[in-house]
mmCIF file of C-alpha atoms in Angstrom:
data_model
loop_
_atom_site.group_PDB
_atom_site.id
_atom_site.type_symbol
_atom_site.label_atom_id
_atom_site.label_comp_id
_atom_site.label_asym_id
_atom_site.label_seq_id
_atom_site.Cartn_x
_atom_site.Cartn_y
_atom_site.Cartn_z
ATOM 1 C CA HIS A 136 67.596 -39.335 12.245
ATOM 2 C CA ALA A 137 67.971 -38.587 15.967
ATOM 3 C CA GLN A 138 64.278 -39.233 16.622
ATOM 4 C CA ALA A 139 64.461 -42.517 14.706
ATOM 5 C CA MET A 140 67.403 -43.658 16.861
ATOM 6 C CA MET A 141 65.526 -42.770 20.042
ATOM 7 C CA ASP A 142 62.463 -44.677 18.823
ATOM 8 C CA LEU A 143 64.657 -47.657 17.949
ATOM 9 C CA GLY A 144 66.156 -47.606 21.429
ATOM 10 C CA SER A 145 62.822 -47.339 23.198
ATOM 11 C CA LEU A 146 61.060 -50.016 21.136
ATOM 12 C CA ILE A 147 63.724 -52.579 20.206
ATOM 13 C CA CYS A 148 67.031 -52.072 21.999
ATOM 14 C CA ARG A 149 65.728 -52.177 25.570
ATOM 15 C CA ARG A 150 67.609 -53.139 28.695
ATOM 16 C CA SER A 151 65.051 -55.815 29.538
ATOM 17 C CA LYS A 152 63.990 -58.088 26.668
ATOM 18 C CA PRO A 153 65.893 -56.574 23.728
ATOM 19 C CA ASN A 154 64.433 -57.604 20.355
ATOM 20 C CA CYS A 155 67.660 -58.084 18.368
ATOM 21 C CA GLU A 156 65.916 -60.136 15.659
ATOM 22 C CA ALA A 157 63.787 -57.134 14.672
ATOM 23 C CA CYS A 158 66.633 -54.620 14.857
ATOM 24 C CA PRO A 159 67.548 -53.028 11.491
ATOM 25 C CA VAL A 160 71.130 -52.333 12.657
ATOM 26 C CA ALA A 161 71.810 -55.735 14.273
ATOM 27 C CA ASP A 162 74.570 -56.517 11.728
ATOM 28 C CA ASP A 163 76.580 -53.525 12.987
ATOM 29 C CA CYS A 164 75.709 -53.911 16.688
ATOM 30 C CA GLN A 165 78.876 -54.237 18.768
ATOM 31 C CA ALA A 166 76.951 -55.397 21.839
ATOM 32 C CA LEU A 167 75.437 -58.276 19.855
ATOM 33 C CA GLN A 168 78.795 -59.184 18.276
ATOM 34 C CA ARG A 169 80.458 -59.290 21.721
ATOM 35 C CA ASN A 170 77.526 -61.135 23.294
ATOM 36 C CA ALA A 171 77.144 -58.257 25.744
ATOM 37 C CA ILE A 172 73.595 -57.122 25.032
ATOM 38 C CA ALA A 173 72.668 -57.268 28.736
ATOM 39 C CA LYS A 174 75.139 -54.440 29.421
ATOM 40 C CA PHE A 175 73.481 -51.997 27.009
ATOM 41 C CA PRO A 176 71.955 -49.526 27.007
ATOM 42 C CA GLU A 177 73.834 -48.419 30.097
ATOM 43 C CA ARG A 178 71.865 -47.284 33.093
ATOM 44 C CA LYS A 179 71.721 -43.557 33.644
ATOM 45 C CA GLN A 180 73.780 -42.487 36.599
ATOM 46 C CA VAL A 181 71.670 -40.841 39.227
ATOM 47 C CA LYS A 182 72.898 -37.332 39.880
ATOM 48 C CA GLN A 183 73.911 -36.744 43.450
ATOM 49 C CA ARG A 184 71.800 -33.985 44.912
ATOM 50 C CA GLU A 185 73.586 -31.157 46.588
ATOM 51 C CA ASP A 186 72.650 -30.367 50.172
ATOM 52 C CA GLU A 187 72.589 -26.742 51.261
ATOM 53 C CA LEU A 188 72.141 -24.969 54.567
ATOM 54 C CA TRP A 189 70.132 -21.752 54.629
ATOM 55 C CA VAL A 190 69.333 -19.547 57.588
ATOM 56 C CA MET A 191 66.114 -17.605 57.944
ATOM 57 C CA LEU A 192 66.221 -14.609 60.252
ATOM 58 C CA GLN A 193 62.753 -13.708 61.492
ATOM 59 C CA LEU A 194 63.017 -10.134 62.706
ATOM 60 C CA VAL A 195 60.224 -9.119 65.079
ATOM 61 C CA ASN A 196 59.462 -5.533 66.126
ATOM 62 C CA ALA A 197 57.825 -4.186 69.303
ATOM 63 C CA ASN A 198 54.353 -4.677 67.746
ATOM 64 C CA GLU A 199 55.128 -8.395 67.231
ATOM 65 C CA GLU A 200 55.241 -7.870 63.473
ATOM 66 C CA THR A 201 57.631 -9.868 61.293
ATOM 67 C CA LEU A 202 59.757 -8.355 58.538
ATOM 68 C CA PHE A 203 58.922 -9.736 55.061
ATOM 69 C CA ILE A 204 61.179 -9.081 52.079
ATOM 70 C CA LYS A 205 60.260 -9.693 48.440
ATOM 71 C CA ARG A 206 62.550 -12.361 46.995
ATOM 72 C CA PRO A 207 64.401 -11.440 43.795
ATOM 73 C CA SER A 208 63.174 -12.595 40.389
ATOM 74 C CA PRO A 209 64.523 -14.693 38.819
ATOM 75 C CA GLY A 210 65.516 -17.125 41.497
ATOM 76 C CA ILE A 211 64.108 -19.663 43.876
ATOM 77 C CA TRP A 212 60.725 -18.459 45.087
ATOM 78 C CA GLY A 213 61.212 -15.324 42.959
ATOM 79 C CA GLY A 214 58.604 -12.637 43.596
ATOM 80 C CA LEU A 215 57.361 -14.264 46.811
ATOM 81 C CA TYR A 216 57.868 -12.830 50.291
ATOM 82 C CA SER A 217 59.716 -14.247 53.282
ATOM 83 C CA PRO A 218 61.761 -13.166 56.255
ATOM 84 C CA PRO A 219 65.400 -12.627 55.226
ATOM 85 C CA ILE A 220 67.048 -15.867 54.053
ATOM 86 C CA GLY A 221 70.743 -16.355 53.389
ATOM 87 C CA LEU A 222 73.761 -18.543 53.949
ATOM 88 C CA SER A 223 75.080 -16.781 57.062
ATOM 89 C CA LEU A 224 73.267 -15.445 60.097
ATOM 90 C CA THR A 225 75.848 -12.736 60.745
ATOM 91 C CA GLN A 226 75.770 -11.648 57.098
ATOM 92 C CA LEU A 227 71.963 -11.374 57.147
ATOM 93 C CA ALA A 228 72.016 -9.382 60.374
ATOM 94 C CA ALA A 229 74.663 -7.024 58.999
ATOM 95 C CA GLU A 230 72.806 -6.504 55.695
ATOM 96 C CA ILE A 231 69.317 -6.023 57.121
ATOM 97 C CA VAL A 232 69.877 -4.477 60.556
ATOM 98 C CA GLY A 233 73.378 -3.091 60.128
ATOM 99 C CA ASN A 234 74.636 -5.050 63.131
ATOM 100 C CA GLU A 235 75.949 -8.586 62.838
ATOM 101 C CA GLN A 236 75.993 -8.979 66.632
ATOM 102 C CA ILE A 237 72.231 -8.964 67.255
ATOM 103 C CA GLU A 238 70.909 -11.436 69.799
ATOM 104 C CA THR A 239 69.095 -14.320 68.108
ATOM 105 C CA GLU A 240 67.226 -17.351 69.339
ATOM 106 C CA TYR A 241 67.225 -20.664 67.465
ATOM 107 C CA ALA A 242 63.608 -21.599 66.708
ATOM 108 C CA GLY A 243 63.970 -24.877 64.800
ATOM 109 C CA ALA A 244 64.683 -26.153 61.314
ATOM 110 C CA ILE A 245 63.033 -27.937 58.423
ATOM 111 C CA ASN A 246 64.341 -29.901 55.467
ATOM 112 C CA HIS A 247 62.941 -29.156 52.022
ATOM 113 C CA THR A 248 63.658 -30.902 48.719
ATOM 114 C CA PHE A 249 63.736 -29.087 45.405
ATOM 115 C CA SER A 250 64.065 -30.956 42.100
ATOM 116 C CA HIS A 251 67.862 -30.667 41.998
ATOM 117 C CA PHE A 252 68.937 -30.167 45.612
ATOM 118 C CA ARG A 253 67.916 -30.412 49.243
ATOM 119 C CA VAL A 254 68.036 -27.595 51.725
ATOM 120 C CA ARG A 255 67.926 -27.394 55.490
ATOM 121 C CA ILE A 256 66.438 -24.100 56.631
ATOM 122 C CA GLU A 257 67.445 -23.088 60.142
ATOM 123 C CA HIS A 258 65.073 -20.584 61.702
ATOM 124 C CA TYR A 259 66.309 -17.854 64.037
ATOM 125 C CA VAL A 260 64.274 -15.107 65.697
ATOM 126 C CA ALA A 261 65.500 -11.695 66.848
ATOM 127 C CA SER A 262 63.716 -8.702 68.340
ATOM 128 C CA VAL A 263 64.702 -5.441 66.689
ATOM 129 C CA ASN A 264 63.710 -1.810 66.528
ATOM 130 C CA ALA A 265 61.685 -1.365 63.317
ATOM 131 C CA ALA A 266 63.355 2.011 62.745
ATOM 132 C CA ASP A 267 66.715 0.219 62.323
ATOM 133 C CA VAL A 268 65.406 -1.674 59.277
ATOM 134 C CA ARG A 269 64.924 0.176 56.000
ATOM 135 C CA VAL A 270 63.794 -2.672 53.723
ATOM 136 C CA GLY A 271 60.757 -4.910 53.481
ATOM 137 C CA GLU A 272 57.310 -4.809 55.023
ATOM 138 C CA TRP A 273 56.305 -5.328 58.640
ATOM 139 C CA CYS A 274 53.203 -7.419 59.320
ATOM 140 C CA ARG A 275 51.966 -10.034 61.768
ATOM 141 C CA THR A 276 52.548 -13.399 60.123
ATOM 142 C CA GLU A 277 48.915 -14.518 60.381
ATOM 143 C CA ARG A 278 47.755 -11.314 58.631
ATOM 144 C CA PHE A 279 50.292 -11.187 55.808
ATOM 145 C CA GLN A 280 48.320 -11.423 52.544
ATOM 146 C CA LYS A 281 51.076 -11.639 49.922
ATOM 147 C CA GLY A 282 52.588 -14.840 48.537
ATOM 148 C CA VAL A 283 54.892 -16.737 50.904
ATOM 149 C CA PRO A 284 56.670 -19.997 49.910
ATOM 150 C CA ALA A 285 54.942 -23.038 51.445
ATOM 151 C CA PRO A 286 57.977 -24.208 53.467
ATOM 152 C CA ILE A 287 58.321 -20.723 54.956
ATOM 153 C CA GLN A 288 54.593 -20.621 55.784
ATOM 154 C CA HIS A 289 55.062 -23.939 57.556
ATOM 155 C CA ILE A 290 57.965 -22.612 59.620
ATOM 156 C CA LEU A 291 56.160 -19.402 60.557
ATOM 157 C CA SER A 292 52.825 -21.033 61.383
ATOM 158 C CA ARG A 293 54.297 -23.358 63.980
ATOM 159 C CA GLU A 294 55.993 -20.643 65.987
ATOM 160 C CA GLU A 295 54.797 -18.800 69.067
ATOM 161 C CA ILE A 296 55.817 -15.432 67.613
ATOM 162 C CA LYS A 297 53.153 -14.252 65.188
#
């Protein structure tokens, strides 16, 4: 029954050029009785996309290697690697380095659109002692061979620090 109603709507009861004469339920159609067929079917409301702000903290050691962390599965970019990404720079620094007061340098930002929201990723760089970090893998960005999300590759490839 549900499929038949969807077929009826897509073939006969269309927003542009409805075919009321061929409609098997025209006798019960309230839009036709009220002479309001142009108002139905109603247009779908476009969902407003949410905008988010993420920060990416590129930690660089004395060998000019960047820290890459495997992203959790499930989740956005699950199983791929990236520098630490979060909602707060101080929170990331505290979680990864154990010091929320590390000196960072703003290195730019990009906007990226997912299917259901947009995100602005702000990129910060900080030099750290590798011994202070107990998670992830250190590697020069141009040599890292594991999967990295395309927007993150774009951010990292345009930077001076490799």
